[in-house]
CSV table of C-alpha atoms and ligand atoms in Angstrom, one decimal:
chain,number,residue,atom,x,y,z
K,248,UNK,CA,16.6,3.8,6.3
K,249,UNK,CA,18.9,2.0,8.4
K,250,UNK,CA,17.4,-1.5,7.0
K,251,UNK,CA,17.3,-0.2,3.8
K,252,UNK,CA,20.3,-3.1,2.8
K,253,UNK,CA,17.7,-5.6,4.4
K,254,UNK,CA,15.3,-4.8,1.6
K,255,UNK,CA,17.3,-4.4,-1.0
K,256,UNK,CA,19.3,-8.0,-0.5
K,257,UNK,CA,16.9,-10.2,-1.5
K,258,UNK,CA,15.8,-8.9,-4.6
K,259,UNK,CA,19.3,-8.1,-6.3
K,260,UNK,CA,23.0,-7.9,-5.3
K,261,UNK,CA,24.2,-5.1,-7.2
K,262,UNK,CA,21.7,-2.1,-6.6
K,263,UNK,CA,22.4,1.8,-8.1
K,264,UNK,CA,21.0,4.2,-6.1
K,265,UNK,CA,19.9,7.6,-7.9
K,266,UNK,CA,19.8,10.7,-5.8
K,267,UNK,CA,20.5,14.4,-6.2
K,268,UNK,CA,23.1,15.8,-4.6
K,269,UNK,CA,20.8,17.8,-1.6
K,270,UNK,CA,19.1,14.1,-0.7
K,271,UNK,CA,22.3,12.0,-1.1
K,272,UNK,CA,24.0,14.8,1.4
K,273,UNK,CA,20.8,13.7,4.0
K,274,UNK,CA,20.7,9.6,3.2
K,275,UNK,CA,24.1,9.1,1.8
K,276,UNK,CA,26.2,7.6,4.6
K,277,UNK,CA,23.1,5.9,6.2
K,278,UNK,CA,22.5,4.4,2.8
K,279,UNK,CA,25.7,3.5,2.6
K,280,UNK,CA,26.2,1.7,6.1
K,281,UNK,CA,23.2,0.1,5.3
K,282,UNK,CA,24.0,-1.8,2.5
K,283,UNK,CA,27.8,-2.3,3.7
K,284,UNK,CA,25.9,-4.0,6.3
K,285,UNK,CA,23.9,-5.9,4.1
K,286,UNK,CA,27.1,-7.0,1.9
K,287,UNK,CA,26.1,-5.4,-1.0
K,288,UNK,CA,28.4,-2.9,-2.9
K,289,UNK,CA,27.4,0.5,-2.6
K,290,UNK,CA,27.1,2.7,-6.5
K,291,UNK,CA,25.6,6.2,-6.4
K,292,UNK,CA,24.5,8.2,-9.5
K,293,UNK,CA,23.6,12.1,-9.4
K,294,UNK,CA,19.8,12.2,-10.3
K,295,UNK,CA,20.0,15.4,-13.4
K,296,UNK,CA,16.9,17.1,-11.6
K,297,UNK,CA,14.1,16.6,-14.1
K,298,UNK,CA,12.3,13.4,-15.5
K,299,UNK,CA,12.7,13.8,-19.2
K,300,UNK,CA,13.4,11.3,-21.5
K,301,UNK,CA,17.2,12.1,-22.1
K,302,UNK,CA,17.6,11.8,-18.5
K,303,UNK,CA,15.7,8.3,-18.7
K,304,UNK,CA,18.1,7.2,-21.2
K,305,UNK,CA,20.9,8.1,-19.5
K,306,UNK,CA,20.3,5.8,-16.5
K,307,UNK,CA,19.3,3.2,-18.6
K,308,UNK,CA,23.6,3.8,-19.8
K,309,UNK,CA,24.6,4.2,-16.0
K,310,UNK,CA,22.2,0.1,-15.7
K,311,UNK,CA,24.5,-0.7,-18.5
K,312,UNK,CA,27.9,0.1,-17.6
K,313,UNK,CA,27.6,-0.8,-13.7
K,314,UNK,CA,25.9,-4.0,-14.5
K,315,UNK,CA,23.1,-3.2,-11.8
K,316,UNK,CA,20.2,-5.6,-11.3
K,317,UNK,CA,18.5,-3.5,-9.0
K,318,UNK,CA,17.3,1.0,-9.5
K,319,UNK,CA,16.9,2.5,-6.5
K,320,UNK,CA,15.3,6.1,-6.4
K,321,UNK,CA,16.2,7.9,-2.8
K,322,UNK,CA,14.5,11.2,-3.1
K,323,UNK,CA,11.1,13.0,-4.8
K,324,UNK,CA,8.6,12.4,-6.8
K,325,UNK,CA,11.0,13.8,-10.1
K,326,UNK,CA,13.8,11.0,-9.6
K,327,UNK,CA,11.2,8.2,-8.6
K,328,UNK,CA,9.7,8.7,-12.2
K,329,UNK,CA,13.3,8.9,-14.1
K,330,UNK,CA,14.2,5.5,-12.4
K,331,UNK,CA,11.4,3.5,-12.8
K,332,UNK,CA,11.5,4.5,-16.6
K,333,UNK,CA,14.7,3.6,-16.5
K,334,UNK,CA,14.4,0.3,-14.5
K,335,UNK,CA,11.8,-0.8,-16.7
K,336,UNK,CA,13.7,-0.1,-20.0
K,337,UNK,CA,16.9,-1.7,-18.8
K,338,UNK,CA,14.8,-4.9,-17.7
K,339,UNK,CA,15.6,-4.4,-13.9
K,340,UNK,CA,14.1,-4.6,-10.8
K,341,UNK,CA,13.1,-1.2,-9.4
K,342,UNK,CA,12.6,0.6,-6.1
K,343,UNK,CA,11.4,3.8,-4.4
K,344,UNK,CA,12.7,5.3,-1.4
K,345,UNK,CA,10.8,8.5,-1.2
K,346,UNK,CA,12.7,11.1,1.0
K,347,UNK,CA,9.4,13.3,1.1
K,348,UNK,CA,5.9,12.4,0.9
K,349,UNK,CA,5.1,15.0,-1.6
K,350,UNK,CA,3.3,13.2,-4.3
K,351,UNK,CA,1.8,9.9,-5.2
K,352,UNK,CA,4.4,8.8,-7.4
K,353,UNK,CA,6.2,5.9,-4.9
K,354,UNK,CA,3.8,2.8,-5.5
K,355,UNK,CA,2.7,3.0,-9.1
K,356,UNK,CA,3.3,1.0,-12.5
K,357,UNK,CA,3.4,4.8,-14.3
K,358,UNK,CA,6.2,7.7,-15.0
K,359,UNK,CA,5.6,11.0,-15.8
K,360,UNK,CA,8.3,12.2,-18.5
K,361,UNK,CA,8.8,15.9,-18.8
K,362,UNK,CA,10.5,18.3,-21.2
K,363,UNK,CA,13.8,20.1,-20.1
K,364,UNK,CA,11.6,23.4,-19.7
K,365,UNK,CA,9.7,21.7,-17.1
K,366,UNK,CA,6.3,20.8,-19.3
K,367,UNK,CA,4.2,17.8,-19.4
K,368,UNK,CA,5.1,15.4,-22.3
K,369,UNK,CA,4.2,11.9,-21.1
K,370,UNK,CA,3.0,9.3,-19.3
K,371,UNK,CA,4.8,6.4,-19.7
K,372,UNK,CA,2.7,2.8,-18.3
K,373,UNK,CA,4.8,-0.6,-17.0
K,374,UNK,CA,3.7,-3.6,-16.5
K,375,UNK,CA,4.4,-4.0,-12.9
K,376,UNK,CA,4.5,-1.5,-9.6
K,377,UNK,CA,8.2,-0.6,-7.9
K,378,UNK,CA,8.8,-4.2,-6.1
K,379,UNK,CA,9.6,-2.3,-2.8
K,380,UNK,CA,8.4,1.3,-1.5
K,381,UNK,CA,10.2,1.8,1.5
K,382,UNK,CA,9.9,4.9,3.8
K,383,UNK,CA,10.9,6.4,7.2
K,384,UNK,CA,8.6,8.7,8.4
K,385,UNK,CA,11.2,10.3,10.9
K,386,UNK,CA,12.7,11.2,7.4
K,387,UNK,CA,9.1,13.1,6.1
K,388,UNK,CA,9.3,14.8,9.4
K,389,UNK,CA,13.1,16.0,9.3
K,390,UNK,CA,11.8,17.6,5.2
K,391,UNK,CA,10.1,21.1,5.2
K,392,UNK,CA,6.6,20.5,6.2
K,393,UNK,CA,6.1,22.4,2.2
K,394,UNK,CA,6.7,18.9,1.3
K,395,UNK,CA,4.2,17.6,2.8
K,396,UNK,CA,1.8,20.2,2.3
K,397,UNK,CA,1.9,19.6,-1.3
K,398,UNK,CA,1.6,15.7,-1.0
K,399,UNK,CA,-1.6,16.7,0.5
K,400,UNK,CA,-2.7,18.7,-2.5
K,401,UNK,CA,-1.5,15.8,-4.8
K,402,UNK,CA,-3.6,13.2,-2.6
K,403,UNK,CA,-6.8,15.2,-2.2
K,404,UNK,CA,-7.3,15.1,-5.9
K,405,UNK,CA,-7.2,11.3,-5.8
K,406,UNK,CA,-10.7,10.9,-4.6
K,407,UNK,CA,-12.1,13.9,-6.3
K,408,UNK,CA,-11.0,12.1,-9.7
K,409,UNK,CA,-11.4,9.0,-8.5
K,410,UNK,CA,-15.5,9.6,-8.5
K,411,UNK,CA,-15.6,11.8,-11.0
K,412,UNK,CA,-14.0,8.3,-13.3
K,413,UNK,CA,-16.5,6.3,-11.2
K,414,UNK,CA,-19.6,8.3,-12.4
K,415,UNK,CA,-18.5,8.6,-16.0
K,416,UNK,CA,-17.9,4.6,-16.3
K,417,UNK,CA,-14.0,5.5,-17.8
K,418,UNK,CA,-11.1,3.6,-17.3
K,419,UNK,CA,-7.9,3.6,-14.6
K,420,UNK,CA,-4.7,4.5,-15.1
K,421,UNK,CA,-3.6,0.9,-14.3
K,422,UNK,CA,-6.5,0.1,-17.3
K,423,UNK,CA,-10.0,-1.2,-17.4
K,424,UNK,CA,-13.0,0.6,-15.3
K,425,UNK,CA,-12.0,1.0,-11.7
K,426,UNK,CA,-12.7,-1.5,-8.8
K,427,UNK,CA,-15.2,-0.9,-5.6
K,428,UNK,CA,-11.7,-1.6,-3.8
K,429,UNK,CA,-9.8,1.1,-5.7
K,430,UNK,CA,-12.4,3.9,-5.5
K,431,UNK,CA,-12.4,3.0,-1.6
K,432,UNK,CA,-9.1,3.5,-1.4
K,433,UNK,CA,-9.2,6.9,-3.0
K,434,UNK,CA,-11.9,8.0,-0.5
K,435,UNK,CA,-9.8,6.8,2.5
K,436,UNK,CA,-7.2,8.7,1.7
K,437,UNK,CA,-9.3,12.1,1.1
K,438,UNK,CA,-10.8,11.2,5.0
K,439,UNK,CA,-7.9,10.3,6.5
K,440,UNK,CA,-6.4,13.7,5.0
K,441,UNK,CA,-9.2,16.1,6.8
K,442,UNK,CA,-8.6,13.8,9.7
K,443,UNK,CA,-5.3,14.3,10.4
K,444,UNK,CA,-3.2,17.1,7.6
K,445,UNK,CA,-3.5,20.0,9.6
K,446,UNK,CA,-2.1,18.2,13.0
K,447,UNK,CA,0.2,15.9,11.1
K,448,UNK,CA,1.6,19.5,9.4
K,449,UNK,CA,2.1,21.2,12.8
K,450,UNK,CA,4.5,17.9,14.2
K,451,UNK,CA,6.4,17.8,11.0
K,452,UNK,CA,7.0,21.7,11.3
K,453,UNK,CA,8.7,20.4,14.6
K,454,UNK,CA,9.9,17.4,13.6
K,455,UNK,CA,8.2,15.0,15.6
K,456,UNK,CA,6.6,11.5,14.2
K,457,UNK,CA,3.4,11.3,15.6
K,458,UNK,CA,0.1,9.1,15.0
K,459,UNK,CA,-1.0,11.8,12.5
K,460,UNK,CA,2.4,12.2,10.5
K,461,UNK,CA,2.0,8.3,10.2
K,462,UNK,CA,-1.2,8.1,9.1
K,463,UNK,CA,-1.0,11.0,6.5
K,464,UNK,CA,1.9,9.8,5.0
K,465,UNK,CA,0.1,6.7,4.2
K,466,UNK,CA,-2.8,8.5,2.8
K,467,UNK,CA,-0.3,10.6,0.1
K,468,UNK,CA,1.6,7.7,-0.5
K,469,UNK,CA,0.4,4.5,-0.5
K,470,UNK,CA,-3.5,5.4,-0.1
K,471,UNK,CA,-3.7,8.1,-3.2
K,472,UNK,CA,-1.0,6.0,-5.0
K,473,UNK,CA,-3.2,2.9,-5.3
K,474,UNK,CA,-6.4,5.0,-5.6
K,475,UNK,CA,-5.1,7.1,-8.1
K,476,UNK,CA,-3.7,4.1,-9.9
K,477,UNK,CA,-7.1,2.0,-9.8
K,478,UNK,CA,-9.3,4.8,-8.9
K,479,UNK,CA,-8.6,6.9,-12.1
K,480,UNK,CA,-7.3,10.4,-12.8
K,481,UNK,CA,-9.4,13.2,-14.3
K,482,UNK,CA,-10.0,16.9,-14.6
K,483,UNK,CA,-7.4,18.0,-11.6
K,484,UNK,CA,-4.7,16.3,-13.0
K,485,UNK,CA,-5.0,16.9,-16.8
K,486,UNK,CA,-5.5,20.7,-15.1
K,487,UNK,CA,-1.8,19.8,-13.3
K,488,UNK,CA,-0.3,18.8,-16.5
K,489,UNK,CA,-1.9,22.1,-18.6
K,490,UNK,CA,-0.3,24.9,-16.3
K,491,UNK,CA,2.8,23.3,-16.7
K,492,UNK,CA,2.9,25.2,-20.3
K,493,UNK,CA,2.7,28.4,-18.6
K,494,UNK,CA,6.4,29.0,-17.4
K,495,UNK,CA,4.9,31.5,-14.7
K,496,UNK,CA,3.8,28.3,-13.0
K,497,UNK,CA,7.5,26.6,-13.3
K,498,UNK,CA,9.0,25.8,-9.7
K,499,UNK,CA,5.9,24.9,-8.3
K,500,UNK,CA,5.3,21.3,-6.8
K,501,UNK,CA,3.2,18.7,-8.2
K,502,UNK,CA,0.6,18.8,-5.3
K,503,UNK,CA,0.2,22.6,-5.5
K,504,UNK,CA,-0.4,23.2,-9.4
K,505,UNK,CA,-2.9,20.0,-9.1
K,506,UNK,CA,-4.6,21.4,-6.6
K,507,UNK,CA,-5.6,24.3,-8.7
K,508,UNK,CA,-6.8,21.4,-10.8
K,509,UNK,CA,-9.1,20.2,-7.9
K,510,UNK,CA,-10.8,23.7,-6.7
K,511,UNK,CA,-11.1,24.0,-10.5
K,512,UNK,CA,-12.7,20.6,-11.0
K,513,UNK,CA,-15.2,21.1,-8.2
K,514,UNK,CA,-16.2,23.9,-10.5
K,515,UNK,CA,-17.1,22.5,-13.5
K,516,UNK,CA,-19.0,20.2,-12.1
K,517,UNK,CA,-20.7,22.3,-9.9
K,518,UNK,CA,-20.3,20.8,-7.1
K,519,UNK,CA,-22.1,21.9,-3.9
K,520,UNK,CA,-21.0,25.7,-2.7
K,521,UNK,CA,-20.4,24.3,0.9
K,522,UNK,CA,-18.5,21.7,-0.5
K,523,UNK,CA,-16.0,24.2,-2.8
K,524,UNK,CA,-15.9,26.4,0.1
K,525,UNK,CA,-15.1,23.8,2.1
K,526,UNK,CA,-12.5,22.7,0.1
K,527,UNK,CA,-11.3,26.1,-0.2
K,528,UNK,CA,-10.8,27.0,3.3
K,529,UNK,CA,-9.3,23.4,4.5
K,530,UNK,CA,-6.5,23.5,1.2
K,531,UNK,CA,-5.9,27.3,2.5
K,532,UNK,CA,-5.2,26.5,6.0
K,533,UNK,CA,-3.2,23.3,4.6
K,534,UNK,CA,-1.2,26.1,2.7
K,535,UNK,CA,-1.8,25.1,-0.7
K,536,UNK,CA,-2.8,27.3,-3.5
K,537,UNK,CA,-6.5,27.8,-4.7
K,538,UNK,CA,-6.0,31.3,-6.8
K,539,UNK,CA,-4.1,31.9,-10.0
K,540,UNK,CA,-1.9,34.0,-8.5
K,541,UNK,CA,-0.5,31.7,-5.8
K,542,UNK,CA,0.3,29.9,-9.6
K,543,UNK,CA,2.1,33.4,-11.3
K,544,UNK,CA,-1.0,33.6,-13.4
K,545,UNK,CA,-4.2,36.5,-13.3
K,546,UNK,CA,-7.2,36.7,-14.9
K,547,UNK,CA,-5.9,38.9,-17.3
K,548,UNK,CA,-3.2,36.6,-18.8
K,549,UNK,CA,-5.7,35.6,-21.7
K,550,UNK,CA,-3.6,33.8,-23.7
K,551,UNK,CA,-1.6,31.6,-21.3
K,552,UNK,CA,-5.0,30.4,-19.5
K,553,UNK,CA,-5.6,29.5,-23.2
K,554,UNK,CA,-2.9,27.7,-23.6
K,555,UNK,CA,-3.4,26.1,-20.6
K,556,UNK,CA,-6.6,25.1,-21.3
K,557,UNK,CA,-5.7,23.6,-24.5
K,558,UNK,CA,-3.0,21.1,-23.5
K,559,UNK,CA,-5.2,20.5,-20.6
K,560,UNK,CA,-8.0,19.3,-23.3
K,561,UNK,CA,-5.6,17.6,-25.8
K,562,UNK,CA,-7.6,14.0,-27.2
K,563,UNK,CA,-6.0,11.7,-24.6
K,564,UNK,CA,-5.9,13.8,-21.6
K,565,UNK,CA,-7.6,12.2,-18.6
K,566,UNK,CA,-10.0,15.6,-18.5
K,567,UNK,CA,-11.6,13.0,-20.8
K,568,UNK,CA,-12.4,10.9,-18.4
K,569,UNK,CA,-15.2,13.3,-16.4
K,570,UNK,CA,-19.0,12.4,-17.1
K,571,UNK,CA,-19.3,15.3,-19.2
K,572,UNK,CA,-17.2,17.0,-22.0
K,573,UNK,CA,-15.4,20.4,-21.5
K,574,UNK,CA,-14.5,22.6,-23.5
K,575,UNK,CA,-11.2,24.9,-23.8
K,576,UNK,CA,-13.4,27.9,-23.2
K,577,UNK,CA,-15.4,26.1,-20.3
K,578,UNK,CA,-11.9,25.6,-18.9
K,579,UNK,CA,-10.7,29.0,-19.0
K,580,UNK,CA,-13.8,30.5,-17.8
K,581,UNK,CA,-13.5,28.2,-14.4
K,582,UNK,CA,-10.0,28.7,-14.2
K,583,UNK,CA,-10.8,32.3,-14.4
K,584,UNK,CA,-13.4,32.4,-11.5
K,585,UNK,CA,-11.9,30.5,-8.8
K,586,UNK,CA,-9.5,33.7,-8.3
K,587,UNK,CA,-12.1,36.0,-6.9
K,588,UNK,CA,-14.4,32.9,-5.3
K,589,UNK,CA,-11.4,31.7,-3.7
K,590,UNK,CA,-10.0,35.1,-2.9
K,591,UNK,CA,-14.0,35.8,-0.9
K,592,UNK,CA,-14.1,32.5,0.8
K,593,UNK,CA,-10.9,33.1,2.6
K,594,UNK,CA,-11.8,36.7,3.7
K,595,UNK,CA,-15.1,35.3,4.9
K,596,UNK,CA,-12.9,32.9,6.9
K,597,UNK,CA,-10.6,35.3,7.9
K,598,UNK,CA,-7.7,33.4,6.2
K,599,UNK,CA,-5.0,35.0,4.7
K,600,UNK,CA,-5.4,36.6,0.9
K,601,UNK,CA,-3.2,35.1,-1.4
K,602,UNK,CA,0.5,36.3,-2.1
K,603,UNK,CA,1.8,36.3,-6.1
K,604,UNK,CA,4.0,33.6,-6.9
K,605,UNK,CA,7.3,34.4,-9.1
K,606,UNK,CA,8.8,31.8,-11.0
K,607,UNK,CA,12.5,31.5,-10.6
K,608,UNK,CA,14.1,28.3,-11.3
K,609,UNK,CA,12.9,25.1,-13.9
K,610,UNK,CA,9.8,23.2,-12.6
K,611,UNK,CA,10.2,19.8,-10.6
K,612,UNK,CA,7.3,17.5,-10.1
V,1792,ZN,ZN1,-0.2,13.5,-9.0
């Protein structure tokens, strides 16, 4: 962070950072020194909270009236995806500085737009990545460890879909069928997760930056950004990007709702029991959820798993991109069963049974 003016010099001379108020209170004066240091002029905005496309065309205003040649998002995955929409639409140069490693959002050419309520509406393709992702892992490590926690559930999916786009010959999200180097990259990250997520959690709950911090942090960030990009998305995030029409799941992260998606994929393919339970177990001990009601939801909520299923299948979604087709009902009834499978493998494991989550505040990515 403290070379973040470094960075920044060469590649404009008037930059706006975006932040909300909680990450500007943690970065602010660093960010500030920084670019002082650098002899570049130092303009903040307040980041609104959710990616939607008001929001989007607000900054574009904010490019506008400051005359900035240069976005810089300090913060999550929510205000990454608001300023690289904006960058792009102004014609700027734009830049992550992720304060968490939460999510794959830093290093890719793609937003995610979302409606005030906290639903999926969009995803919104440029024609070029961020031109710098810079982070500071001491910063991932002074963040609740939740954060990174849920990275993890964002960046396990990435190989998961990754193969399942492999196998069914569809395309990437950056477009066109997916490289050898891309799919490699996607199954990296997954090994370098069990590898090191459960150590690398136990440091950051102590704030320490050690070997395994570093190395996970690459695998949510630039590992399951690239192989997500060029690997291809499928069932788990299209499942991400249903619940979010369930308000019950609202205020959950990214990386927990997708990896509802993933325990939920593994089902309708039918993957191996070992390799479900597996899954099961590790994502339990990571802390991320694996039953509907770690999501709000029960078996018994008919109609919202319905509706869930449905914008999960709408024509376009990457659920399209698995080797075979599924169905709304297909969808429901595997949402439906992880809750007791999941809720069995963790008693058998002697992990802890699940605790209901209530929804209280509007969703951020
Ligand atoms: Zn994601």
């Amino acid at each position: 962070m403290s070379r973040l003016g470094e960075f920044l010099a060469p590649l404009g001379k008037t930059p706006l950072l975006v932040s909300d108020d909680v990450v500007w209170g943690i970065l602010g004066q660093r960010a500030t020194d920084s670019l002082r240091t650098a002899q570049l002029p130092v303009t903040r905005e307040r980041f609104g909270g959710i990616p939607t496309a008001a929001e989007v065309t607000r900054l574009v205003g904010v490019i506008e009236r400051t005359g900035a040649d240069v976005i810089v998002a300090l913060g999550g995955g929510s205000t990454m995806d608001a300023v690289k929409a904006a960058g792009f639409l102004a014609g700027i140069r734009w830049v992550t500085v992720p304060s968490v490693a939460s999510t794959d959002a830093p290093t890719s050419a793609l937003s995610v737009i979302y409606t005030a309520d906290g639903a999926f509406e969009e995803y919104r393709f440029f024609p070029k990545n961020p031109d710098l992702v810079l982070m500071d892992t001491q910063l991932v490590a002074d963040a609740p460890a939740a954060f990174l926690a849920a990275g993890v559930g964002d960046a396990l999916a990435t190989w998961l879909e990754a193969r399942a786009t492999r196998q069914a010959h569809a395309n990437t999200m950056a477009g066109g069928l997916p490289t050898l180097a891309g799919t490699a990259l996607a199954e990296l990250s997954w090994g370098v997760i069990w590898d090191n997520a459960l150590p690398a959690l136990d440091a950051v709950r102590d704030h320490q930056v050690t070997p395994a911090v570093e190395k996970l942090v690459e695998a949510n960030t630039l590992l399951s950004g690239l192989g997500f990009e060029s690997g291809g998305l499928a069932a788990a995030h299209a499942i991400h990007n249903g619940l979010t029409a369930a308000h019950q799941t609202h205020g959950l992260a990214h990386g927990q709702k997708v990896n509802i998606g993933s325990v939920t994929q593994l089902v309708l393919e039918g993957a191996p029991t070992q390799e479900i339970r597996d899954f099961i177990e590790f994502t339990t001990r990571v802390g991320l959820p694996n039953t509907l009601t770690e999501v709000g939801l029960s078996v018994d909520d008919e109609d919202d798993l319905r509706r869930v299923a449905e914008a999960a299948t709408v024509p376009g979604e990457t659920i399209h991109n698995m080797p075979f087709d599924i169905t709304p009902d297909e969808l429901v009834s595997a949402l439906k069963s992880i809750e007791r499978f999941s809720r069995t493998v963790r008693s058998e494991a002697h992990l802890p049974a699940p605790v209901q989550y209530v929804a209280h505040q509007v969703d951020t990515h």
